[in-house]
PDB file of C-alpha atoms and ligand atoms in Angstrom:
ATOM      1  CA  UNK A  20     -40.447   5.796  60.794  1.00 65.00           C
ATOM      2  CA  UNK A  21     -40.741   3.608  57.718  1.00 72.00           C
ATOM      3  CA  UNK A  22     -38.033   0.899  57.723  1.00 77.00           C
ATOM      4  CA  UNK A  23     -35.272   1.435  55.182  1.00 82.00           C
ATOM      5  CA  UNK A  24     -35.827  -2.058  53.808  1.00 84.00           C
ATOM      6  CA  UNK A  25     -38.707  -4.447  54.541  1.00 86.00           C
ATOM      7  CA  UNK A  26     -37.847  -7.556  56.591  1.00 90.00           C
ATOM      8  CA  UNK A  27     -36.489 -10.529  54.677  1.00 92.00           C
ATOM      9  CA  UNK A  28     -39.393 -11.977  52.703  1.00 96.00           C
ATOM     10  CA  UNK A  29     -40.055 -14.320  49.807  1.00 97.00           C
ATOM     11  CA  UNK A  30     -41.848 -11.598  47.886  1.00 98.00           C
ATOM     12  CA  UNK A  31     -42.310  -7.842  47.877  1.00 97.00           C
ATOM     13  CA  UNK A  32     -44.552  -5.535  45.874  1.00 97.00           C
ATOM     14  CA  UNK A  33     -43.393  -2.130  44.725  1.00 97.00           C
ATOM     15  CA  UNK A  34     -45.251   0.669  42.965  1.00 97.00           C
ATOM     16  CA  UNK A  35     -42.945   1.890  40.236  1.00 98.00           C
ATOM     17  CA  UNK A  36     -43.103   5.654  39.722  1.00 97.00           C
ATOM     18  CA  UNK A  37     -41.194   7.289  36.835  1.00 98.00           C
ATOM     19  CA  UNK A  38     -38.055   9.016  38.054  1.00 96.00           C
ATOM     20  CA  UNK A  39     -38.313   7.729  41.621  1.00 96.00           C
ATOM     21  CA  UNK A  40     -35.793   5.259  43.015  1.00 95.00           C
ATOM     22  CA  UNK A  41     -36.675   3.123  46.029  1.00 95.00           C
ATOM     23  CA  UNK A  42     -33.308   1.799  47.262  1.00 95.00           C
ATOM     24  CA  UNK A  43     -34.968  -0.975  49.274  1.00 96.00           C
ATOM     25  CA  UNK A  44     -36.063  -2.714  46.064  1.00 97.00           C
ATOM     26  CA  UNK A  45     -32.513  -3.594  45.006  1.00 97.00           C
ATOM     27  CA  UNK A  46     -31.667  -4.697  48.533  1.00 96.00           C
ATOM     28  CA  UNK A  47     -34.774  -6.860  48.917  1.00 96.00           C
ATOM     29  CA  UNK A  48     -34.082  -8.466  45.527  1.00 97.00           C
ATOM     30  CA  UNK A  49     -30.478  -9.111  46.522  1.00 96.00           C
ATOM     31  CA  UNK A  50     -31.713 -10.804  49.695  1.00 95.00           C
ATOM     32  CA  UNK A  51     -33.795 -13.150  47.569  1.00 96.00           C
ATOM     33  CA  UNK A  52     -37.243 -11.575  47.533  1.00 97.00           C
ATOM     34  CA  UNK A  53     -39.212 -11.908  44.300  1.00 98.00           C
ATOM     35  CA  UNK A  54     -40.165  -8.352  43.381  1.00 98.00           C
ATOM     36  CA  UNK A  55     -43.584  -7.665  41.827  1.00 98.00           C
ATOM     37  CA  UNK A  56     -43.804  -4.257  40.164  1.00 98.00           C
ATOM     38  CA  UNK A  57     -47.118  -2.468  39.957  1.00 98.00           C
ATOM     39  CA  UNK A  58     -47.403   0.792  38.058  1.00 97.00           C
ATOM     40  CA  UNK A  59     -49.914   3.561  37.485  1.00 96.00           C
ATOM     41  CA  UNK A  60     -50.701   6.446  35.146  1.00 97.00           C
ATOM     42  CA  UNK A  61     -47.542   8.296  34.115  1.00 98.00           C
ATOM     43  CA  UNK A  62     -48.278  11.907  35.053  1.00 96.00           C
ATOM     44  CA  UNK A  63     -45.181  13.050  33.120  1.00 96.00           C
ATOM     45  CA  UNK A  64     -46.750  11.696  29.918  1.00 97.00           C
ATOM     46  CA  UNK A  65     -43.410  10.282  28.812  1.00 98.00           C
ATOM     47  CA  UNK A  66     -44.177   6.615  29.303  1.00 98.00           C
ATOM     48  CA  UNK A  67     -40.501   5.694  29.330  1.00 98.00           C
ATOM     49  CA  UNK A  68     -39.674   2.235  30.706  1.00 98.00           C
ATOM     50  CA  UNK A  69     -36.113   3.383  31.391  1.00 98.00           C
ATOM     51  CA  UNK A  70     -37.525   5.932  33.849  1.00 98.00           C
ATOM     52  CA  UNK A  71     -39.018   3.106  35.935  1.00 98.00           C
ATOM     53  CA  UNK A  72     -36.138   2.640  38.320  1.00 96.00           C
ATOM     54  CA  UNK A  73     -36.362  -0.771  39.926  1.00 97.00           C
ATOM     55  CA  UNK A  74     -37.923  -2.492  36.914  1.00 98.00           C
ATOM     56  CA  UNK A  75     -34.594  -4.289  36.415  1.00 98.00           C
ATOM     57  CA  UNK A  76     -35.064  -5.940  39.834  1.00 98.00           C
ATOM     58  CA  UNK A  77     -38.617  -7.064  39.148  1.00 98.00           C
ATOM     59  CA  UNK A  78     -39.505 -10.715  38.732  1.00 98.00           C
ATOM     60  CA  UNK A  79     -42.900  -9.633  37.417  1.00 98.00           C
ATOM     61  CA  UNK A  80     -44.315  -6.385  36.049  1.00 98.00           C
ATOM     62  CA  UNK A  81     -48.096  -5.953  36.174  1.00 98.00           C
ATOM     63  CA  UNK A  82     -49.432  -2.903  34.307  1.00 98.00           C
ATOM     64  CA  UNK A  83     -53.003  -2.600  33.069  1.00 98.00           C
ATOM     65  CA  UNK A  84     -53.673  -2.718  29.307  1.00 98.00           C
ATOM     66  CA  UNK A  85     -53.538   1.042  28.744  1.00 98.00           C
ATOM     67  CA  UNK A  86     -50.325   1.453  30.712  1.00 98.00           C
ATOM     68  CA  UNK A  87     -48.721  -1.544  28.987  1.00 98.00           C
ATOM     69  CA  UNK A  88     -49.526  -0.246  25.503  1.00 98.00           C
ATOM     70  CA  UNK A  89     -48.280   3.267  26.275  1.00 98.00           C
ATOM     71  CA  UNK A  90     -45.038   2.003  27.789  1.00 98.00           C
ATOM     72  CA  UNK A  91     -44.344  -0.227  24.796  1.00 98.00           C
ATOM     73  CA  UNK A  92     -45.775   1.951  21.972  1.00 98.00           C
ATOM     74  CA  UNK A  93     -48.002  -0.906  20.896  1.00 98.00           C
ATOM     75  CA  UNK A  94     -51.689  -0.858  20.091  1.00 98.00           C
ATOM     76  CA  UNK A  95     -52.666  -4.197  21.541  1.00 98.00           C
ATOM     77  CA  UNK A  96     -52.266  -5.377  25.138  1.00 98.00           C
ATOM     78  CA  UNK A  97     -51.013  -8.806  24.093  1.00 98.00           C
ATOM     79  CA  UNK A  98     -48.262  -7.355  21.908  1.00 98.00           C
ATOM     80  CA  UNK A  99     -47.433  -5.080  24.825  1.00 98.00           C
ATOM     81  CA  UNK A 100     -47.024  -8.089  27.126  1.00 98.00           C
ATOM     82  CA  UNK A 101     -44.612  -9.734  24.668  1.00 98.00           C
ATOM     83  CA  UNK A 102     -42.606  -6.500  24.401  1.00 98.00           C
ATOM     84  CA  UNK A 103     -42.470  -6.188  28.195  1.00 98.00           C
ATOM     85  CA  UNK A 104     -41.235  -9.773  28.488  1.00 98.00           C
ATOM     86  CA  UNK A 105     -37.996  -8.526  26.944  1.00 97.00           C
ATOM     87  CA  UNK A 106     -37.510  -6.394  30.064  1.00 98.00           C
ATOM     88  CA  UNK A 107     -38.786  -8.620  32.892  1.00 98.00           C
ATOM     89  CA  UNK A 108     -38.973 -12.390  33.435  1.00 98.00           C
ATOM     90  CA  UNK A 109     -42.763 -12.229  33.690  1.00 98.00           C
ATOM     91  CA  UNK A 110     -45.049  -9.655  32.086  1.00 98.00           C
ATOM     92  CA  UNK A 111     -48.669  -9.648  33.233  1.00 98.00           C
ATOM     93  CA  UNK A 112     -51.098  -7.272  31.550  1.00 98.00           C
ATOM     94  CA  UNK A 113     -54.478  -6.865  33.216  1.00 98.00           C
ATOM     95  CA  UNK A 114     -57.448  -6.379  30.900  1.00 98.00           C
ATOM     96  CA  UNK A 115     -60.118  -5.081  33.297  1.00 96.00           C
ATOM     97  CA  UNK A 116     -63.392  -6.943  32.813  1.00 96.00           C
ATOM     98  CA  UNK A 117     -61.728  -9.076  30.117  1.00 97.00           C
ATOM     99  CA  UNK A 118     -59.223 -10.764  32.423  1.00 97.00           C
ATOM    100  CA  UNK A 119     -55.462 -10.894  32.089  1.00 98.00           C
ATOM    101  CA  UNK A 120     -52.703 -11.978  29.691  1.00 98.00           C
ATOM    102  CA  UNK A 121     -49.186 -12.971  30.727  1.00 98.00           C
ATOM    103  CA  UNK A 122     -45.920 -13.849  29.024  1.00 98.00           C
ATOM    104  CA  UNK A 123     -43.224 -15.886  30.747  1.00 97.00           C
ATOM    105  CA  UNK A 124     -39.950 -14.761  29.173  1.00 97.00           C
ATOM    106  CA  UNK A 125     -37.959 -17.795  30.324  1.00 91.00           C
ATOM    107  CA  UNK A 126     -40.172 -20.339  28.582  1.00 92.00           C
ATOM    108  CA  UNK A 127     -41.600 -17.988  25.952  1.00 90.00           C
ATOM    109  CA  UNK A 128     -45.088 -19.141  26.861  1.00 95.00           C
ATOM    110  CA  UNK A 129     -48.159 -16.957  27.111  1.00 98.00           C
ATOM    111  CA  UNK A 130     -51.343 -17.529  29.066  1.00 98.00           C
ATOM    112  CA  UNK A 131     -54.678 -15.758  29.036  1.00 98.00           C
ATOM    113  CA  UNK A 132     -57.584 -16.163  31.420  1.00 98.00           C
ATOM    114  CA  UNK A 133     -60.881 -14.316  30.952  1.00 97.00           C
ATOM    115  CA  UNK A 134     -62.413 -12.561  33.948  1.00 96.00           C
ATOM    116  CA  UNK A 135     -65.412 -14.021  35.686  1.00 95.00           C
ATOM    117  CA  UNK A 136     -68.587 -12.047  35.124  1.00 92.00           C
ATOM    118  CA  UNK A 137     -69.520  -9.938  38.107  1.00 92.00           C
ATOM    119  CA  UNK A 138     -71.524  -6.824  38.744  1.00 92.00           C
ATOM    120  CA  UNK A 139     -68.755  -4.252  39.113  1.00 90.00           C
ATOM    121  CA  UNK A 140     -69.766  -1.945  41.952  1.00 88.00           C
ATOM    122  CA  UNK A 141     -66.435  -0.336  42.771  1.00 88.00           C
ATOM    123  CA  UNK A 142     -63.229  -1.011  40.796  1.00 86.00           C
ATOM    124  CA  UNK A 143     -61.065   0.588  43.509  1.00 86.00           C
ATOM    125  CA  UNK A 144     -58.199  -1.693  44.373  1.00 89.00           C
ATOM    126  CA  UNK A 145     -58.826  -4.283  41.639  1.00 94.00           C
ATOM    127  CA  UNK A 146     -55.225  -3.949  40.495  1.00 95.00           C
ATOM    128  CA  UNK A 147     -53.882  -4.269  44.040  1.00 96.00           C
ATOM    129  CA  UNK A 148     -56.005  -7.308  44.848  1.00 96.00           C
ATOM    130  CA  UNK A 149     -54.951  -8.863  41.530  1.00 97.00           C
ATOM    131  CA  UNK A 150     -51.279  -8.424  42.438  1.00 98.00           C
ATOM    132  CA  UNK A 151     -51.838  -9.922  45.907  1.00 97.00           C
ATOM    133  CA  UNK A 152     -53.572 -12.955  44.415  1.00 97.00           C
ATOM    134  CA  UNK A 153     -50.823 -13.327  41.822  1.00 98.00           C
ATOM    135  CA  UNK A 154     -48.107 -13.198  44.491  1.00 98.00           C
ATOM    136  CA  UNK A 155     -49.967 -15.852  46.483  1.00 97.00           C
ATOM    137  CA  UNK A 156     -50.117 -18.227  43.526  1.00 97.00           C
ATOM    138  CA  UNK A 157     -46.507 -17.565  42.562  1.00 97.00           C
ATOM    139  CA  UNK A 158     -45.191 -18.362  46.035  1.00 97.00           C
ATOM    140  CA  UNK A 159     -47.319 -21.494  46.020  1.00 96.00           C
ATOM    141  CA  UNK A 160     -45.650 -22.551  42.762  1.00 96.00           C
ATOM    142  CA  UNK A 161     -48.807 -22.804  40.659  1.00 97.00           C
ATOM    143  CA  UNK A 162     -48.844 -22.866  36.847  1.00 97.00           C
ATOM    144  CA  UNK A 163     -49.135 -19.455  35.176  1.00 98.00           C
ATOM    145  CA  UNK A 164     -52.738 -19.875  34.035  1.00 98.00           C
ATOM    146  CA  UNK A 165     -53.858 -20.918  37.542  1.00 98.00           C
ATOM    147  CA  UNK A 166     -52.154 -17.843  38.948  1.00 98.00           C
ATOM    148  CA  UNK A 167     -53.949 -15.597  36.447  1.00 98.00           C
ATOM    149  CA  UNK A 168     -57.265 -17.280  37.217  1.00 98.00           C
ATOM    150  CA  UNK A 169     -56.787 -16.948  40.971  1.00 98.00           C
ATOM    151  CA  UNK A 170     -55.610 -13.346  40.839  1.00 98.00           C
ATOM    152  CA  UNK A 171     -58.482 -12.460  38.510  1.00 98.00           C
ATOM    153  CA  UNK A 172     -61.010 -14.242  40.700  1.00 97.00           C
ATOM    154  CA  UNK A 173     -59.885 -12.404  43.840  1.00 97.00           C
ATOM    155  CA  UNK A 174     -59.925  -9.079  41.963  1.00 96.00           C
ATOM    156  CA  UNK A 175     -63.343  -9.761  40.439  1.00 96.00           C
ATOM    157  CA  UNK A 176     -64.811 -10.668  43.822  1.00 95.00           C
ATOM    158  CA  UNK A 177     -63.387  -7.420  45.190  1.00 94.00           C
ATOM    159  CA  UNK A 178     -64.971  -5.153  42.557  1.00 93.00           C
ATOM    160  CA  UNK A 179     -68.448  -6.308  43.487  1.00 89.00           C
ATOM    161  CA  UNK A 180     -67.983  -4.818  46.957  1.00 82.00           C
ATOM    162  CA  UNK A 181     -67.215  -1.251  47.967  1.00 82.00           C
ATOM    163  CA  UNK A 182     -63.734  -0.430  49.150  1.00 80.00           C
ATOM    164  CA  UNK A 183     -60.157  -1.335  48.380  1.00 78.00           C
ATOM    165  CA  UNK A 184     -58.457  -3.657  50.859  1.00 80.00           C
ATOM    166  CA  UNK A 185     -61.732  -4.191  52.729  1.00 82.00           C
ATOM    167  CA  UNK A 186     -63.233  -5.777  49.644  1.00 86.00           C
ATOM    168  CA  UNK A 187     -60.403  -8.290  49.101  1.00 91.00           C
ATOM    169  CA  UNK A 188     -61.859 -11.789  49.556  1.00 92.00           C
ATOM    170  CA  UNK A 189     -60.588 -14.300  52.082  1.00 91.00           C
ATOM    171  CA  UNK A 190     -60.422 -18.076  51.623  1.00 91.00           C
ATOM    172  CA  UNK A 191     -63.916 -18.594  53.043  1.00 87.00           C
ATOM    173  CA  UNK A 192     -65.322 -16.251  50.453  1.00 90.00           C
ATOM    174  CA  UNK A 193     -63.456 -17.918  47.608  1.00 93.00           C
ATOM    175  CA  UNK A 194     -64.723 -21.285  48.842  1.00 92.00           C
ATOM    176  CA  UNK A 195     -68.275 -19.947  48.984  1.00 90.00           C
ATOM    177  CA  UNK A 196     -67.978 -18.615  45.417  1.00 92.00           C
ATOM    178  CA  UNK A 197     -66.620 -21.960  44.145  1.00 93.00           C
ATOM    179  CA  UNK A 198     -69.417 -23.862  45.837  1.00 91.00           C
ATOM    180  CA  UNK A 199     -71.997 -21.478  44.425  1.00 91.00           C
ATOM    181  CA  UNK A 200     -70.846 -21.460  40.773  1.00 93.00           C
ATOM    182  CA  UNK A 201     -70.647 -25.233  40.638  1.00 91.00           C
ATOM    183  CA  UNK A 202     -74.284 -25.512  41.642  1.00 90.00           C
ATOM    184  CA  UNK A 203     -75.512 -22.837  39.178  1.00 88.00           C
ATOM    185  CA  UNK A 204     -77.351 -24.279  36.201  1.00 88.00           C
ATOM    186  CA  UNK A 205     -76.001 -23.599  32.715  1.00 89.00           C
ATOM    187  CA  UNK A 206     -72.344 -23.053  33.531  1.00 89.00           C
ATOM    188  CA  UNK A 207     -69.832 -23.773  30.787  1.00 90.00           C
ATOM    189  CA  UNK A 208     -68.011 -26.945  31.941  1.00 92.00           C
ATOM    190  CA  UNK A 209     -64.732 -25.765  30.355  1.00 92.00           C
ATOM    191  CA  UNK A 210     -64.943 -22.468  32.249  1.00 92.00           C
ATOM    192  CA  UNK A 211     -65.551 -24.349  35.505  1.00 95.00           C
ATOM    193  CA  UNK A 212     -62.565 -26.622  34.868  1.00 96.00           C
ATOM    194  CA  UNK A 213     -60.302 -23.515  34.797  1.00 97.00           C
ATOM    195  CA  UNK A 214     -60.978 -23.216  38.541  1.00 97.00           C
ATOM    196  CA  UNK A 215     -60.773 -26.906  39.446  1.00 96.00           C
ATOM    197  CA  UNK A 216     -57.381 -26.258  41.067  1.00 97.00           C
ATOM    198  CA  UNK A 217     -59.354 -24.637  43.897  1.00 96.00           C
ATOM    199  CA  UNK A 218     -60.552 -28.096  44.966  1.00 93.00           C
ATOM    200  CA  UNK A 219     -57.172 -28.871  46.494  1.00 91.00           C
ATOM    201  CA  UNK A 220     -56.942 -25.547  48.295  1.00 90.00           C
ATOM    202  CA  UNK A 221     -60.264 -24.840  49.859  1.00 85.00           C
ATOM    203  CA  UNK A 222     -61.904 -26.056  53.045  1.00 70.00           C
ATOM    204  CA  UNK A 223     -64.704 -28.524  52.298  1.00 68.00           C
ATOM    205  CA  UNK A 224     -67.417 -26.764  54.287  1.00 62.00           C
ATOM    206  CA  UNK A 225     -68.056 -23.379  52.736  1.00 58.00           C
ATOM    207  CA  UNK A 226     -70.105 -20.624  54.256  1.00 63.00           C
ATOM    208  CA  UNK A 227     -73.077 -19.218  52.332  1.00 66.00           C
ATOM    209  CA  UNK A 228     -72.324 -16.590  49.717  1.00 64.00           C
ATOM    210  CA  UNK A 229     -72.391 -13.601  49.451  1.00 68.00           C
ATOM    211  CA  UNK A 230     -70.962 -13.050  52.901  1.00 68.00           C
ATOM    212  CA  UNK A 231     -71.697 -10.121  55.144  1.00 73.00           C
ATOM    213  CA  UNK A 232     -68.647  -7.958  55.458  1.00 76.00           C
ATOM    214  CA  UNK A 233     -67.338  -4.806  57.071  1.00 76.00           C
ATOM    215  CA  UNK A 234     -68.497  -1.675  55.280  1.00 76.00           C
ATOM    216  CA  UNK A 235     -65.955   1.086  54.660  1.00 75.00           C
ATOM    217  CA  UNK A 236     -66.932   4.260  56.450  1.00 73.00           C
ATOM    218  CA  UNK A 237     -64.556   6.643  54.741  1.00 69.00           C
ATOM    219  CA  UNK A 238     -64.423   8.006  51.238  1.00 67.00           C
ATOM    220  CA  UNK A 239     -68.141   8.534  50.714  1.00 62.00           C
ATOM    221  CA  UNK A 240     -69.895  11.823  50.200  1.00 62.00           C
ATOM    222  CA  UNK A 241     -73.607  12.266  50.610  1.00 59.00           C
TER     223      UNK A 241
HETATM  224  N1  ATP B 319     -65.435  -5.456  35.885  1.00 93.74           N
HETATM  225  C1  ATP B 319     -64.609  -6.470  36.200  1.00 93.74           C
HETATM  226  N2  ATP B 319     -65.089  -7.735  36.183  1.00 93.74           N
HETATM  227  C2  ATP B 319     -64.279  -8.767  36.497  1.00 93.74           C
HETATM  228  N3  ATP B 319     -62.978  -8.647  36.834  1.00 93.74           N
HETATM  229  C3  ATP B 319     -62.461  -7.402  36.863  1.00 93.74           C
HETATM  230  C4  ATP B 319     -63.244  -6.254  36.558  1.00 93.74           C
HETATM  231  N4  ATP B 319     -62.443  -5.176  36.677  1.00 93.74           N
HETATM  232  C5  ATP B 319     -61.231  -5.629  37.035  1.00 93.74           C
HETATM  233  N5  ATP B 319     -61.233  -6.977  37.154  1.00 93.74           N
HETATM  234  C6  ATP B 319     -60.101  -7.837  37.514  1.00 93.74           C
HETATM  235  O1  ATP B 319     -59.100  -7.038  38.103  1.00 93.74           O
HETATM  236  C7  ATP B 319     -57.907  -7.071  37.322  1.00 93.74           C
HETATM  237  C8  ATP B 319     -57.260  -5.700  37.370  1.00 93.74           C
HETATM  238  O2  ATP B 319     -58.138  -4.766  36.798  1.00 93.74           O
HETATM  239  P1  ATP B 319     -57.648  -3.633  35.785  1.00 93.74           P
HETATM  240  O3  ATP B 319     -57.094  -4.262  34.569  1.00 93.74           O
HETATM  241  O4  ATP B 319     -58.762  -2.687  35.628  1.00 93.74           O
HETATM  242  O5  ATP B 319     -56.428  -3.025  36.609  1.00 93.74           O
HETATM  243  P2  ATP B 319     -56.071  -1.537  37.000  1.00 93.74           P
HETATM  244  O6  ATP B 319     -56.597  -0.587  35.964  1.00 93.74           O
HETATM  245  O7  ATP B 319     -54.623  -1.533  37.274  1.00 93.74           O
HETATM  246  O8  ATP B 319     -56.864  -1.335  38.346  1.00 93.74           O
HETATM  247  P3  ATP B 319     -56.559  -0.222  39.432  1.00 93.74           P
HETATM  248  O9  ATP B 319     -57.390   0.939  39.004  1.00 93.74           O
HETATM  249  O10 ATP B 319     -57.019  -0.855  40.691  1.00 93.74           O
HETATM  250  O11 ATP B 319     -55.077   0.068  39.386  1.00 93.74           O
HETATM  251  C9  ATP B 319     -58.345  -7.531  35.938  1.00 93.74           C
HETATM  252  O12 ATP B 319     -57.301  -8.210  35.287  1.00 93.74           O
HETATM  253  C10 ATP B 319     -59.492  -8.474  36.276  1.00 93.74           C
HETATM  254  O13 ATP B 319     -58.976  -9.743  36.619  1.00 93.74           O
HETATM  255 MG1   MG B 320     -53.265  -0.405  38.362  1.00 93.74          MG
END
C-alpha cells in the first residue's frame, strides 16, 4: 500500500490536479518539507487556481507557459509568472525550448535562463526532470538563476534521449557535457559563464560524451 504520508524529507514534489486533495501535502509541509507543485493540462477546462488544492502549501509552483497563462488569464508567460508569485513564494514557468522564467515573491526578483540548444528527440519527462533539477539546486541553496540553468540543462539533456526517467542525466553526464561545450569552438563566452557554477560541483575527470545508456524497451510500437 502507498504510505499515507512520505517519510520526513527536506522536499517533496506533488502533481496538483484540479479538485483533488492529497492530504499528505499539508502534513509534509507541516513537518518542514519544501513542497514543489507540478501541474498538467486541466481536463475540466476551468483553469481555476482555487481548484488546485495544495497550492497553498507549495514553496514553488512550476507550470509550463501554456498552463501558467491559462491559470492566470494572461497572454504572456512572464506576466503569468508574476501573477502566480502572488499565490506562491516561488513561481517558475517553463518555456520549452526557450528555457524558463521565475519570480521570487519574497524578494520580488525575476530570473530568466534560456535553454541550451539540443536536438529534441523525445520531450517526454522534460517537465519532471526540470523539477528534479530545480529541487536539487534549491536544497543546495543556489541562486535562482543557477537553479534555472541547472534544471534546464538536466531537462535539455533528457529530451535528446528517448524515455522519461531513463533519460534523466546523472552527474557524470553533466560533467561530460560541461567538458564538451567548453572545448567547442565559437561558443558565446557569456553563455558559458552562466554554467560556471558547475566547476565547483563536478568531478574533474569526465567521461566522454554522449554516454551510452540503457534504452527503454516499453512504449514503442513498430
Ligand atoms: N527542445 C528543448 N530544448 C531544450 N530544452 C528543453 C526543450 N524542451 C524542454 N526543455 C527544457 O525542459 C523544461 C520543461 O519543458 P516544458 O516547458 O516543455 O515543460 P512541460 O510542457 O511541462 O513538459 P512535460 O510535457 O514533460 O510536462 C524547459 O523549461 C526547458 O528547460
Ligand atoms: Mg508539465
